Amino acid sequence: GFFGLGATGALVDAHWRTLIQTKVGLELQGRVLSTNRMLALSTMPLGALAAGFLADKVFEPLMANDGLFADSVGMLIGSGPGRGIALLMIIVGTFRVILAVVGYSYAPLRNMEDDLPDAVPDAVIVADKDALQAQADQQVLTQTAVN
């Protein structure tokens, strides 16, 4: 479970950053990366609250020596103290692996590197970032309409 968390996280992050660095102009990379980071980190408090509750109140009782899953899942990962959080990690890791496979199976996401134009570095960084973003959006829409 924990291996699945780390392996898929590293793969997704490496591909995401590579796409951002090649497809987004230098003048907009800060906005894109900071927005992504803000959205990702804003879910962490919810995850911390949910994980603690789920581990202590749901999965620990299920994986106790006399729990509901002790004779089924407990045969694979053991039962008793600490096995609830282990089951939670396995479930979350498995979910992330499934999510990575589903993302890879979705052709527009898989082919994004080939379908989107590479950013062309400008000699001058434009001061009006909103106008620059509108211009970049228009270029993508025009290219998408042509294809």
CSV table of C-alpha atoms in Angstrom, one decimal:
chain,number,residue,atom,x,y,z
A,1,GLY,CA,0.0,0.0,0.0
A,2,PHE,CA,2.6,2.5,1.0
A,3,PHE,CA,4.8,1.5,-2.0
A,4,GLY,CA,1.8,2.2,-4.3
A,5,LEU,CA,1.4,5.7,-2.6
A,6,GLY,CA,5.0,6.6,-3.2
A,7,ALA,CA,5.5,5.0,-6.6
A,8,THR,CA,2.5,6.5,-8.2
A,9,GLY,CA,3.0,9.9,-6.6
A,10,ALA,CA,6.5,10.2,-7.9
A,11,LEU,CA,5.5,9.1,-11.4
A,12,VAL,CA,2.6,11.5,-11.6
A,13,ASP,CA,4.5,14.4,-10.2
A,14,ALA,CA,7.5,13.9,-12.6
A,15,HIS,CA,5.2,13.8,-15.6
A,16,TRP,CA,3.1,16.8,-14.4
A,17,ARG,CA,6.1,19.0,-13.8
A,18,THR,CA,7.7,18.0,-17.2
A,19,LEU,CA,4.4,19.0,-19.0
A,20,ILE,CA,4.2,22.3,-17.2
A,21,GLN,CA,7.8,23.2,-17.9
A,22,THR,CA,7.5,22.4,-21.6
A,23,LYS,CA,3.9,23.5,-22.4
A,24,VAL,CA,3.6,26.6,-20.2
A,25,GLY,CA,5.6,29.7,-20.9
A,26,LEU,CA,8.1,30.9,-18.3
A,27,GLU,CA,6.0,33.9,-17.5
A,28,LEU,CA,3.1,31.8,-16.5
A,29,GLN,CA,4.8,28.8,-14.8
A,30,GLY,CA,4.7,30.4,-11.4
A,31,ARG,CA,1.0,30.9,-11.6
A,32,VAL,CA,0.3,27.4,-12.8
A,33,LEU,CA,2.6,25.7,-10.3
A,34,SER,CA,1.5,27.8,-7.3
A,35,THR,CA,-2.2,27.2,-8.1
A,36,ASN,CA,-1.5,23.4,-8.4
A,37,ARG,CA,0.4,23.5,-5.1
A,38,MET,CA,-2.4,25.5,-3.4
A,39,LEU,CA,-5.1,23.0,-4.5
A,40,ALA,CA,-3.0,20.0,-3.5
A,41,LEU,CA,-2.1,21.3,-0.1
A,42,SER,CA,-5.6,22.5,0.7
A,43,THR,CA,-6.8,18.9,0.8
A,44,MET,CA,-4.2,17.8,3.3
A,45,PRO,CA,-6.0,18.9,6.5
A,46,LEU,CA,-9.1,17.0,5.3
A,47,GLY,CA,-7.0,14.0,4.7
A,48,ALA,CA,-5.4,14.2,8.1
A,49,LEU,CA,-8.7,14.4,9.8
A,50,ALA,CA,-10.3,11.6,7.8
A,51,ALA,CA,-7.3,9.3,8.1
A,52,GLY,CA,-7.2,9.5,11.9
A,53,PHE,CA,-10.9,8.9,12.2
A,54,LEU,CA,-11.0,6.1,9.7
A,55,ALA,CA,-8.0,4.4,11.2
A,56,ASP,CA,-9.2,4.6,14.8
A,57,LYS,CA,-12.9,4.2,14.5
A,58,VAL,CA,-13.4,2.1,11.3
A,59,PHE,CA,-10.4,0.0,10.3
A,60,GLU,CA,-8.9,-0.7,13.8
A,61,PRO,CA,-12.2,-2.3,15.0
A,62,LEU,CA,-12.5,-4.3,11.7
A,63,MET,CA,-8.9,-5.6,12.0
A,64,ALA,CA,-9.0,-6.3,15.7
A,65,ASN,CA,-8.3,-10.0,16.7
A,66,ASP,CA,-12.0,-10.5,17.0
A,67,GLY,CA,-13.0,-8.0,14.3
A,68,LEU,CA,-15.1,-8.5,11.2
A,69,PHE,CA,-12.1,-8.7,8.8
A,70,ALA,CA,-9.8,-10.7,11.1
A,71,ASP,CA,-10.5,-14.0,9.4
A,72,SER,CA,-10.4,-12.7,5.8
A,73,VAL,CA,-8.1,-9.7,5.3
A,74,GLY,CA,-6.4,-10.5,8.6
A,75,MET,CA,-5.1,-13.7,7.0
A,76,LEU,CA,-3.1,-11.6,4.6
A,77,ILE,CA,-1.9,-8.7,6.6
A,78,GLY,CA,-2.5,-9.9,10.2
A,79,SER,CA,-4.9,-8.7,12.8
A,80,GLY,CA,-4.6,-6.8,16.0
A,81,PRO,CA,-3.2,-3.4,16.9
A,82,GLY,CA,-1.9,-1.3,14.0
A,83,ARG,CA,-3.5,-3.5,11.3
A,84,GLY,CA,-6.3,-0.9,10.8
A,85,ILE,CA,-3.9,1.8,9.6
A,86,ALA,CA,-2.1,-0.9,7.5
A,87,LEU,CA,-5.4,-1.7,5.8
A,88,LEU,CA,-6.1,2.0,5.2
A,89,MET,CA,-2.6,2.4,3.6
A,90,ILE,CA,-3.2,-0.6,1.4
A,91,ILE,CA,-6.6,0.7,0.3
A,92,VAL,CA,-5.3,4.2,-0.4
A,93,GLY,CA,-2.2,2.9,-2.3
A,94,THR,CA,-4.4,0.5,-4.4
A,95,PHE,CA,-6.7,3.4,-5.2
A,96,ARG,CA,-3.8,5.6,-6.4
A,97,VAL,CA,-2.5,2.8,-8.6
A,98,ILE,CA,-6.0,2.3,-10.1
A,99,LEU,CA,-6.3,6.1,-10.6
A,100,ALA,CA,-2.9,6.1,-12.4
A,101,VAL,CA,-4.0,3.3,-14.7
A,102,VAL,CA,-7.3,5.0,-15.4
A,103,GLY,CA,-5.5,8.2,-16.2
A,104,TYR,CA,-3.1,6.4,-18.5
A,105,SER,CA,-6.0,4.7,-20.2
A,106,TYR,CA,-7.6,8.1,-21.0
A,107,ALA,CA,-6.2,9.0,-24.4
A,108,PRO,CA,-6.4,12.9,-24.2
A,109,LEU,CA,-4.5,12.8,-20.9
A,110,ARG,CA,-2.0,10.2,-22.2
A,111,ASN,CA,-1.4,12.1,-25.5
A,112,MET,CA,-1.3,15.6,-23.9
A,113,GLU,CA,2.4,16.0,-24.5
A,114,ASP,CA,2.0,15.4,-28.2
A,115,ASP,CA,-1.3,17.3,-28.7
A,116,LEU,CA,-0.4,20.5,-26.9
A,117,PRO,CA,2.1,22.9,-28.5
A,118,ASP,CA,5.4,23.6,-26.7
A,119,ALA,CA,5.8,27.0,-25.1
A,120,VAL,CA,8.0,29.3,-27.1
A,121,PRO,CA,10.3,31.3,-24.8
A,122,ASP,CA,10.0,35.0,-25.3
A,123,ALA,CA,12.8,37.5,-25.0
A,124,VAL,CA,10.5,39.8,-23.1
A,125,ILE,CA,8.2,38.8,-20.2
A,126,VAL,CA,4.9,40.5,-20.6
A,127,ALA,CA,3.6,42.6,-17.7
A,128,ASP,CA,-0.1,41.9,-18.2
A,129,LYS,CA,-0.3,38.2,-17.3
A,130,ASP,CA,-4.1,38.0,-17.8
A,131,ALA,CA,-3.8,39.2,-21.4
A,132,LEU,CA,-1.0,36.8,-22.0
A,133,GLN,CA,-3.1,33.9,-20.6
A,134,ALA,CA,-6.0,34.9,-22.8
A,135,GLN,CA,-3.7,34.9,-25.8
A,136,ALA,CA,-2.3,31.5,-24.9
A,137,ASP,CA,-5.9,30.1,-24.4
A,138,GLN,CA,-6.9,31.5,-27.8
A,139,GLN,CA,-3.9,29.8,-29.5
A,140,VAL,CA,-4.8,26.4,-27.9
A,141,LEU,CA,-8.5,26.8,-29.0
A,142,THR,CA,-7.4,27.7,-32.6
A,143,GLN,CA,-5.1,24.8,-32.8
A,144,THR,CA,-7.7,22.4,-31.4
A,145,ALA,CA,-10.3,23.6,-33.9
A,146,VAL,CA,-7.8,23.0,-36.8
A,147,ASN,CA,-7.1,19.5,-35.6
